[in-house]
Amino acid sequence: MILSQLIDYETLRLIWWVLLGVLLIGFAAMDGFDLGVGTLLPFVAKTDVERRVVINTIGPVWEGNQVWLILGGGAIFAAWPPLYAVSFSGFYLAMFIILFALILRPVGFKYRSKKQSPQWRSGWDWALFIGGFVPALIFGVAVGNVLQGVPFRFSDHLQIFYEGNLFGLLNPFALLCGLLSVAMLTMHGAAWLVLKTTGDIAKRAKSFGSVAALLTIVFYVLAGIWMWYGIAGYRITSEIVTDGPSNPLFKTAVLEHGAWFTNFSNYPILLIAPVLGILGALSVLVAMRAGREVMPLLMGKLSIFGIISSVGVAMFPFILPSSLDPNASLTVWDSSSSQMTLFNMLVATAIFLPLILFYTSWVYKVLWGKVDKNMIEDDNSHAY
C-alpha cells in the first residue's frame, strides 16, 4: 500500500479545507495588524518622531508576517488548482492593485528617512497608508463577491470563462464587506499600537481602536442581516460524491435564499464562530477602555478568527460559487488536487508549519517591549 493511501481522499480534502482557513486566518491575524497600523499612521501620529515610532513597531516584523500571505497563495495553487485559476484570473486587476499597494510598504519603509524634507516624508507616510488601507479593503470586497457568487463558467472541456470586470466587483454588499475588513484590521492595528507604544500615540490608538471595534460589530451584523434577506446562497441538489474526481461539472447546484445559513441550522455548534466574531470585537472595546494592553490584541485575533471562520463554515462545501452557472461552482469535493498531491503537501506542511510557528514565536519574544520616542531620538542606525 502506497503512503498516499494512508489517509483517504475525503479526509485529505477536509484537512486542506481546514488548512486553507488556518492560513487565511493566520494572514489576517499576523499581517492584519501591520495593515491596520499603516491605515492608522497618518492619524495616530502627529509629529515626525511619533510617525517613526509607529513605523518601528512593525518595521522588524512585517516581512515575516507576510509569509502567511505567501503560504495561503501557495496552498491555493497546489491544493485547489481550479480555485487558483479562477480567482487569480478573474480578480486579476484587483490582485494587481493589492500587489501595487503591498509594494509601497517596503519602499515606504526604506525611502521615508532618506531625506529630512517634511513633504518627502509626508508623501511616504500616505504611501504607507495606501499600503495598509487598500489591501484591507480589497480583501474584504473579494470575500463579499465570493459570498454572492463570481461570474465564471466552464466549457465542456473545463476551459474557464470569466465574464466579470473590476467595477462589477464594487457592488454595495461587497463594499460593506470591504469596510468590515478595514474596520477589523484597523481595530487589530490599534490594539498592536496600544501594546507597543506609550503616551499620546497609545491614547490616540485606543480611541481609534474603540471606534474600529464598534464599527466591526456594526458592519458584521449588517452583513449578516443583508445575507439573510438579500443574498442568495448555493445548495448542491445532486448526490454528493466526496471522494470522486475533481470535476465541478459532475454535480448540480442551485441558488437558494437562506442557503448560507443551512449549516448553522443543521449544526448549531457552528454558531460559536459568529458569536466569537462579535464577542471578540466587543472584548477589544471593553479592554481598551479599561486600559488593558495585551488583552485587546488577543481578543482582536479571536474576533478575526470568528469572522473569517463564520464565512468558511457558512459556505461549506462551496469554496467559490458561480453566479453564471451554479453547477460550475467549486466545492471542497470537486476542485482539489490529486490524493497523492494532497498527501505529499500535508507531510511537508507537518514539517515546515511548526518551524514557521517556532521562529515567529522566537522573533516576537526577542522583540518584545515598547517602542518610544527616546529609542527613536537616540542615534540608532537600526531604526527606520
Tab-separated table of C-alpha atoms in Angstrom:
chain	number	residue	atom	x	y	z
A	1	MET	CA	0.000	0.000	0.000
A	2	ILE	CA	1.491	3.362	-1.020
A	3	LEU	CA	1.866	6.069	1.603
A	4	SER	CA	-0.620	8.442	-0.040
A	5	GLN	CA	-3.402	5.923	0.625
A	6	LEU	CA	-2.854	6.042	4.385
A	7	ILE	CA	-5.399	8.890	4.508
A	8	ASP	CA	-8.482	8.624	2.323
A	9	TYR	CA	-9.261	11.260	-0.304
A	10	GLU	CA	-12.289	12.677	1.514
A	11	THR	CA	-10.312	13.257	4.717
A	12	LEU	CA	-7.419	14.862	2.838
A	13	ARG	CA	-9.805	17.280	1.153
A	14	LEU	CA	-11.309	18.212	4.507
A	15	ILE	CA	-7.869	18.660	6.059
A	16	TRP	CA	-6.796	21.002	3.272
A	17	TRP	CA	-10.031	22.978	3.503
A	18	VAL	CA	-9.247	23.484	7.204
A	19	LEU	CA	-5.600	24.312	6.470
A	20	LEU	CA	-6.638	26.873	3.859
A	21	GLY	CA	-8.781	28.528	6.521
A	22	VAL	CA	-5.892	28.392	9.006
A	23	LEU	CA	-3.568	30.110	6.544
A	24	LEU	CA	-6.085	32.833	5.677
A	25	ILE	CA	-6.844	33.452	9.345
A	26	GLY	CA	-3.110	33.380	10.081
A	27	PHE	CA	-2.528	36.070	7.466
A	28	ALA	CA	-5.328	38.271	8.837
A	29	ALA	CA	-4.208	37.772	12.442
A	30	MET	CA	-0.494	38.324	11.801
A	31	ASP	CA	-0.120	40.644	8.813
A	32	GLY	CA	-3.510	42.173	9.580
A	33	PHE	CA	-2.200	44.381	12.374
A	34	ASP	CA	0.554	45.586	10.023
A	35	LEU	CA	-2.115	46.709	7.557
A	36	GLY	CA	-4.072	48.264	10.409
A	37	VAL	CA	-1.048	50.190	11.649
A	38	GLY	CA	-0.426	51.504	8.139
A	39	THR	CA	-4.045	52.616	7.915
A	40	LEU	CA	-3.762	54.451	11.239
A	41	LEU	CA	-0.327	56.002	10.618
A	42	PRO	CA	-1.446	59.488	9.443
A	43	PHE	CA	-3.965	59.775	12.263
A	44	VAL	CA	-2.386	58.420	15.448
A	45	ALA	CA	0.988	60.139	14.944
A	46	LYS	CA	1.202	63.927	14.669
A	47	THR	CA	4.957	64.583	14.514
A	48	ASP	CA	7.783	63.041	12.542
A	49	VAL	CA	9.171	61.339	15.645
A	50	GLU	CA	5.760	59.891	16.505
A	51	ARG	CA	5.369	58.545	12.995
A	52	ARG	CA	8.798	56.944	13.222
A	53	VAL	CA	7.698	55.322	16.477
A	54	VAL	CA	4.603	53.876	14.781
A	55	ILE	CA	6.585	52.633	11.792
A	56	ASN	CA	9.182	50.979	14.018
A	57	THR	CA	6.537	48.980	15.895
A	58	ILE	CA	6.002	46.912	12.730
A	59	GLY	CA	9.285	47.520	10.902
A	60	PRO	CA	11.075	44.434	12.271
A	61	VAL	CA	8.146	42.012	11.817
A	62	TRP	CA	6.072	42.912	8.764
A	63	GLU	CA	8.176	40.875	6.323
A	64	GLY	CA	7.865	37.738	8.433
A	65	ASN	CA	4.134	38.300	8.815
A	66	GLN	CA	3.686	38.326	5.032
A	67	VAL	CA	4.858	34.714	4.964
A	68	TRP	CA	1.238	33.827	5.755
A	69	LEU	CA	0.041	35.509	2.553
A	70	ILE	CA	2.621	33.599	0.510
A	71	LEU	CA	1.662	30.349	2.219
A	72	GLY	CA	-2.030	30.996	1.531
A	73	GLY	CA	-1.416	31.711	-2.151
A	74	GLY	CA	0.842	28.683	-2.461
A	75	ALA	CA	-1.700	26.422	-0.775
A	76	ILE	CA	-4.437	27.583	-3.160
A	77	PHE	CA	-2.156	26.981	-6.141
A	78	ALA	CA	-1.115	23.476	-5.089
A	79	ALA	CA	-4.188	22.145	-3.275
A	80	TRP	CA	-7.021	23.856	-5.205
A	81	PRO	CA	-5.825	24.490	-8.808
A	82	PRO	CA	-9.252	25.455	-10.257
A	83	LEU	CA	-9.771	27.918	-7.388
A	84	TYR	CA	-6.373	29.464	-8.098
A	85	ALA	CA	-7.071	29.634	-11.838
A	86	VAL	CA	-10.491	31.259	-11.498
A	87	SER	CA	-9.726	33.673	-8.651
A	88	PHE	CA	-6.313	34.868	-9.817
A	89	SER	CA	-7.553	35.249	-13.398
A	90	GLY	CA	-10.961	36.749	-12.670
A	91	PHE	CA	-9.670	39.047	-9.932
A	92	TYR	CA	-6.522	39.901	-11.880
A	93	LEU	CA	-6.878	43.697	-11.805
A	94	ALA	CA	-7.918	43.647	-8.143
A	95	MET	CA	-4.915	41.436	-7.328
A	96	PHE	CA	-2.654	43.809	-9.243
A	97	ILE	CA	-3.912	46.758	-7.190
A	98	ILE	CA	-3.255	44.787	-3.980
A	99	LEU	CA	0.239	43.909	-5.207
A	100	PHE	CA	0.970	47.536	-6.058
A	101	ALA	CA	-0.230	48.646	-2.611
A	102	LEU	CA	1.843	45.982	-0.859
A	103	ILE	CA	4.933	47.013	-2.836
A	104	LEU	CA	4.522	50.540	-1.447
A	105	ARG	CA	5.154	49.243	2.063
A	106	PRO	CA	8.794	48.116	1.776
A	107	VAL	CA	9.586	51.096	-0.450
A	108	GLY	CA	7.988	53.421	2.091
A	109	PHE	CA	9.872	51.870	4.988
A	110	LYS	CA	13.224	52.151	3.214
A	111	TYR	CA	12.842	55.512	1.462
A	112	ARG	CA	10.987	57.582	4.062
A	113	SER	CA	14.020	58.519	6.154
A	114	LYS	CA	16.359	59.128	3.217
A	115	LYS	CA	15.534	62.856	3.263
A	116	GLN	CA	14.760	65.332	6.015
A	117	SER	CA	12.128	67.076	3.863
A	118	PRO	CA	8.691	67.144	5.571
A	119	GLN	CA	6.986	66.884	2.169
A	120	TRP	CA	9.083	63.843	1.248
A	121	ARG	CA	8.304	62.065	4.497
A	122	SER	CA	4.618	63.015	4.432
A	123	GLY	CA	4.326	61.573	0.939
A	124	TRP	CA	5.759	58.242	2.031
A	125	ASP	CA	3.536	58.244	5.123
A	126	TRP	CA	0.490	58.413	2.857
A	127	ALA	CA	2.033	55.700	0.679
A	128	LEU	CA	2.207	53.502	3.788
A	129	PHE	CA	-1.430	54.387	4.483
A	130	ILE	CA	-2.367	53.213	0.975
A	131	GLY	CA	-0.303	50.055	1.539
A	132	GLY	CA	-2.420	49.277	4.593
A	133	PHE	CA	-5.880	50.530	3.659
A	134	VAL	CA	-6.174	49.325	0.054
A	135	PRO	CA	-5.323	45.619	0.623
A	136	ALA	CA	-7.605	45.506	3.672
A	137	LEU	CA	-10.464	46.966	1.618
A	138	ILE	CA	-9.988	44.779	-1.468
A	139	PHE	CA	-9.595	41.547	0.512
A	140	GLY	CA	-12.966	42.263	2.122
A	141	VAL	CA	-14.524	43.185	-1.228
A	142	ALA	CA	-13.274	39.865	-2.623
A	143	VAL	CA	-14.940	37.917	0.202
A	144	GLY	CA	-18.171	39.830	-0.398
A	145	ASN	CA	-18.130	38.841	-4.053
A	146	VAL	CA	-17.386	35.213	-3.229
A	147	LEU	CA	-20.457	35.107	-0.966
A	148	GLN	CA	-22.590	36.412	-3.837
A	149	GLY	CA	-21.044	34.193	-6.481
A	150	VAL	CA	-18.391	35.011	-9.064
A	151	PRO	CA	-19.293	35.338	-12.802
A	152	PHE	CA	-17.414	32.403	-14.280
A	153	ARG	CA	-18.318	29.227	-16.136
A	154	PHE	CA	-16.660	26.159	-17.629
A	155	SER	CA	-16.862	24.792	-21.144
A	156	ASP	CA	-17.448	21.074	-21.653
A	157	HIS	CA	-13.642	20.742	-21.766
A	158	LEU	CA	-13.271	22.602	-18.438
A	159	GLN	CA	-11.960	25.740	-20.105
A	160	ILE	CA	-12.617	28.679	-17.774
A	161	PHE	CA	-14.532	31.770	-18.907
A	162	TYR	CA	-14.710	34.765	-16.566
A	163	GLU	CA	-17.264	37.403	-17.576
A	164	GLY	CA	-16.878	39.990	-14.843
A	165	ASN	CA	-14.882	43.204	-14.558
A	166	LEU	CA	-13.221	45.297	-11.866
A	167	PHE	CA	-16.128	47.696	-11.455
A	168	GLY	CA	-18.581	44.817	-11.163
A	169	LEU	CA	-16.729	43.767	-8.014
A	170	LEU	CA	-17.541	47.110	-6.381
A	171	ASN	CA	-21.170	46.321	-5.613
A	172	PRO	CA	-22.857	47.546	-2.394
A	173	PHE	CA	-22.675	44.281	-0.424
A	174	ALA	CA	-19.030	43.709	-1.376
A	175	LEU	CA	-18.168	47.269	-0.350
A	176	LEU	CA	-19.837	46.654	3.019
A	177	CYS	CA	-17.630	43.575	3.443
A	178	GLY	CA	-14.654	45.715	2.446
A	179	LEU	CA	-15.494	48.259	5.139
A	180	LEU	CA	-15.864	45.411	7.636
A	181	SER	CA	-12.390	44.179	6.699
A	182	VAL	CA	-10.911	47.677	7.084
A	183	ALA	CA	-12.593	48.162	10.472
A	184	MET	CA	-11.499	44.720	11.698
A	185	LEU	CA	-7.857	45.163	10.711
A	186	THR	CA	-7.774	48.771	11.925
A	187	MET	CA	-9.055	47.518	15.288
A	188	HIS	CA	-6.259	44.954	15.282
A	189	GLY	CA	-3.633	47.531	14.315
A	190	ALA	CA	-4.796	49.848	17.084
A	191	ALA	CA	-4.524	47.001	19.590
A	192	TRP	CA	-0.930	46.435	18.460
A	193	LEU	CA	-0.100	50.121	18.944
A	194	VAL	CA	-1.668	50.120	22.410
A	195	LEU	CA	0.653	47.250	23.273
A	196	LYS	CA	3.810	48.606	21.645
A	197	THR	CA	3.679	52.373	22.236
A	198	THR	CA	3.284	54.831	25.088
A	199	GLY	CA	1.931	58.300	25.733
A	200	ASP	CA	-0.118	60.203	23.185
A	201	ILE	CA	0.254	57.588	20.451
A	202	ALA	CA	-1.183	54.860	22.674
A	203	LYS	CA	-4.031	57.165	23.753
A	204	ARG	CA	-4.956	58.003	20.162
A	205	ALA	CA	-4.676	54.344	19.176
A	206	LYS	CA	-7.050	53.425	21.990
A	207	SER	CA	-9.585	55.978	20.754
A	208	PHE	CA	-9.388	54.893	17.123
A	209	GLY	CA	-9.351	51.227	18.133
A	210	SER	CA	-12.505	51.615	20.208
A	211	VAL	CA	-14.328	53.160	17.250
A	212	ALA	CA	-12.994	50.479	14.893
A	213	ALA	CA	-14.127	47.708	17.268
A	214	LEU	CA	-17.626	49.185	17.402
A	215	LEU	CA	-17.728	49.541	13.599
A	216	THR	CA	-16.544	45.939	13.238
A	217	ILE	CA	-19.558	44.747	15.217
A	218	VAL	CA	-21.964	47.037	13.337
A	219	PHE	CA	-20.694	46.125	9.860
A	220	TYR	CA	-20.583	42.403	10.712
A	221	VAL	CA	-24.172	42.381	11.978
A	222	LEU	CA	-25.338	44.426	8.975
A	223	ALA	CA	-23.608	42.000	6.602
A	224	GLY	CA	-25.339	39.066	8.337
A	225	ILE	CA	-28.751	40.722	8.057
A	226	TRP	CA	-28.105	41.567	4.410
A	227	MET	CA	-27.141	37.949	3.708
A	228	TRP	CA	-30.315	36.716	5.371
A	229	TYR	CA	-32.669	38.979	3.433
A	230	GLY	CA	-30.872	39.873	0.232
A	231	ILE	CA	-28.115	37.404	-0.665
A	232	ALA	CA	-28.966	34.003	-2.094
A	233	GLY	CA	-26.675	31.142	-1.150
A	234	TYR	CA	-25.922	27.941	-3.016
A	235	ARG	CA	-27.026	24.354	-2.437
A	236	ILE	CA	-25.976	21.085	-4.083
A	237	THR	CA	-29.019	19.228	-5.438
A	238	SER	CA	-27.335	16.095	-6.795
A	239	GLU	CA	-25.716	13.246	-4.937
A	240	ILE	CA	-22.601	14.465	-3.143
A	241	VAL	CA	-19.550	12.369	-4.000
A	242	THR	CA	-16.784	13.206	-1.556
A	243	ASP	CA	-14.010	11.031	-2.977
A	244	GLY	CA	-14.635	11.342	-6.707
A	245	PRO	CA	-12.617	13.037	-9.443
A	246	SER	CA	-12.114	16.789	-9.358
A	247	ASN	CA	-14.627	17.844	-11.983
A	248	PRO	CA	-17.043	20.610	-10.940
A	249	LEU	CA	-19.460	19.716	-13.750
A	250	PHE	CA	-20.257	16.302	-12.230
A	251	LYS	CA	-22.799	17.879	-9.862
A	252	THR	CA	-25.852	20.123	-9.964
A	253	ALA	CA	-26.438	23.122	-7.713
A	254	VAL	CA	-28.995	25.890	-7.312
A	255	LEU	CA	-29.294	29.358	-5.853
A	256	GLU	CA	-31.458	29.432	-2.752
A	257	HIS	CA	-32.226	32.180	-0.250
A	258	GLY	CA	-31.043	31.242	3.219
A	259	ALA	CA	-28.694	28.525	1.951
A	260	TRP	CA	-25.678	30.165	3.635
A	261	PHE	CA	-27.384	29.655	6.993
A	262	THR	CA	-28.192	25.962	6.480
A	263	ASN	CA	-25.028	24.683	8.148
A	264	PHE	CA	-25.738	26.801	11.221
A	265	SER	CA	-29.277	25.385	11.381
A	266	ASN	CA	-28.117	21.790	10.984
A	267	TYR	CA	-25.143	22.132	13.349
A	268	PRO	CA	-25.886	24.811	15.979
A	269	ILE	CA	-22.398	24.339	17.463
A	270	LEU	CA	-21.105	26.273	14.440
A	271	LEU	CA	-22.807	29.397	15.757
A	272	ILE	CA	-19.787	29.751	18.014
A	273	ALA	CA	-17.937	31.279	15.024
A	274	PRO	CA	-20.115	34.405	14.569
A	275	VAL	CA	-20.519	34.677	18.344
A	276	LEU	CA	-16.741	34.797	18.740
A	277	GLY	CA	-16.542	37.371	15.967
A	278	ILE	CA	-18.884	39.706	17.832
A	279	LEU	CA	-17.732	38.974	21.386
A	280	GLY	CA	-14.082	39.284	20.369
A	281	ALA	CA	-14.599	42.790	18.969
A	282	LEU	CA	-16.731	43.740	21.968
A	283	SER	CA	-13.970	42.498	24.284
A	284	VAL	CA	-11.438	44.647	22.416
A	285	LEU	CA	-13.627	47.689	23.043
A	286	VAL	CA	-14.052	46.890	26.740
A	287	ALA	CA	-10.377	46.007	27.268
A	288	MET	CA	-9.192	49.200	25.588
A	289	ARG	CA	-11.490	51.370	27.676
A	290	ALA	CA	-10.230	49.545	30.774
A	291	GLY	CA	-6.609	50.374	29.944
A	292	ARG	CA	-5.506	46.808	29.189
A	293	GLU	CA	-2.619	46.270	26.771
A	294	VAL	CA	-2.265	42.578	25.913
A	295	MET	CA	-5.948	41.654	26.055
A	296	PRO	CA	-7.100	43.859	23.123
A	297	LEU	CA	-4.583	42.195	20.813
A	298	LEU	CA	-5.621	38.675	21.856
A	299	MET	CA	-9.321	39.475	21.621
A	300	GLY	CA	-8.766	41.085	18.222
A	301	LYS	CA	-7.275	37.841	16.958
A	302	LEU	CA	-10.255	35.973	18.414
A	303	SER	CA	-12.643	38.277	16.561
A	304	ILE	CA	-10.728	37.763	13.315
A	305	PHE	CA	-10.914	34.000	13.818
A	306	GLY	CA	-14.662	34.140	14.402
A	307	ILE	CA	-15.478	36.427	11.488
A	308	ILE	CA	-13.389	34.618	8.871
A	309	SER	CA	-14.306	31.112	10.039
A	310	SER	CA	-18.004	32.021	10.013
A	311	VAL	CA	-17.711	32.675	6.272
A	312	GLY	CA	-15.987	29.339	5.696
A	313	VAL	CA	-18.474	27.223	7.666
A	314	ALA	CA	-21.446	29.083	6.165
A	315	MET	CA	-20.310	28.294	2.612
A	316	PHE	CA	-19.109	24.718	3.179
A	317	PRO	CA	-18.702	22.710	0.985
A	318	PHE	CA	-18.589	25.592	-1.543
A	319	ILE	CA	-15.319	27.498	-1.844
A	320	LEU	CA	-16.087	29.577	-4.966
A	321	PRO	CA	-19.709	29.686	-6.212
A	322	SER	CA	-20.500	30.659	-9.802
A	323	SER	CA	-23.201	33.262	-10.371
A	324	LEU	CA	-23.366	32.405	-14.093
A	325	ASP	CA	-23.722	28.642	-13.729
A	326	PRO	CA	-24.295	27.280	-10.203
A	327	ASN	CA	-23.367	23.799	-11.481
A	328	ALA	CA	-19.844	25.094	-12.195
A	329	SER	CA	-19.347	26.236	-8.596
A	330	LEU	CA	-16.168	24.954	-6.975
A	331	THR	CA	-16.562	22.854	-3.845
A	332	VAL	CA	-14.281	21.030	-1.448
A	333	TRP	CA	-15.212	17.741	-3.127
A	334	ASP	CA	-14.630	18.576	-6.795
A	335	SER	CA	-11.811	21.112	-7.149
A	336	SER	CA	-8.830	19.719	-5.266
A	337	SER	CA	-5.532	18.280	-6.449
A	338	SER	CA	-4.969	14.534	-6.535
A	339	GLN	CA	-4.891	12.389	-3.423
A	340	MET	CA	-1.118	11.913	-3.733
A	341	THR	CA	-0.500	15.659	-4.126
A	342	LEU	CA	-2.597	16.493	-1.073
A	343	PHE	CA	-0.834	13.840	0.986
A	344	ASN	CA	2.668	14.947	-0.017
A	345	MET	CA	1.762	18.553	0.736
A	346	LEU	CA	0.377	17.514	4.107
A	347	VAL	CA	3.686	15.833	5.003
A	348	ALA	CA	5.593	18.981	4.000
A	349	THR	CA	3.178	21.152	5.983
A	350	ALA	CA	3.550	18.949	9.048
A	351	ILE	CA	7.307	19.562	8.892
A	352	PHE	CA	7.535	23.242	7.965
A	353	LEU	CA	4.476	24.840	9.601
A	354	PRO	CA	5.739	24.080	13.150
A	355	LEU	CA	9.104	25.584	12.150
A	356	ILE	CA	7.371	28.755	10.970
A	357	LEU	CA	5.404	28.954	14.204
A	358	PHE	CA	8.583	28.376	16.236
A	359	TYR	CA	10.698	31.056	14.590
A	360	THR	CA	7.779	33.500	14.550
A	361	SER	CA	7.302	32.992	18.294
A	362	TRP	CA	11.036	33.406	18.874
A	363	VAL	CA	11.150	36.657	16.866
A	364	TYR	CA	8.285	38.174	18.865
A	365	LYS	CA	9.905	37.079	22.112
A	366	VAL	CA	13.172	38.784	21.154
A	367	LEU	CA	11.390	41.951	20.013
A	368	TRP	CA	9.028	42.110	22.996
A	369	GLY	CA	8.788	45.540	24.546
A	370	LYS	CA	7.627	49.032	23.733
A	371	VAL	CA	8.923	51.484	21.159
A	372	ASP	CA	9.182	55.060	22.454
A	373	LYS	CA	10.497	58.455	21.419
A	374	ASN	CA	13.746	58.039	23.346
A	375	MET	CA	14.620	54.971	21.319
A	376	ILE	CA	13.972	56.816	18.064
A	377	GLU	CA	15.731	60.034	19.039
A	378	ASP	CA	18.873	58.194	20.097
A	379	ASP	CA	21.470	57.626	17.424
A	380	ASN	CA	20.079	54.245	16.451
A	381	SER	CA	21.049	53.168	12.948
A	382	HIS	CA	18.677	50.194	13.131
A	383	ALA	CA	15.522	52.325	13.414
A	384	TYR	CA	13.551	53.482	10.392
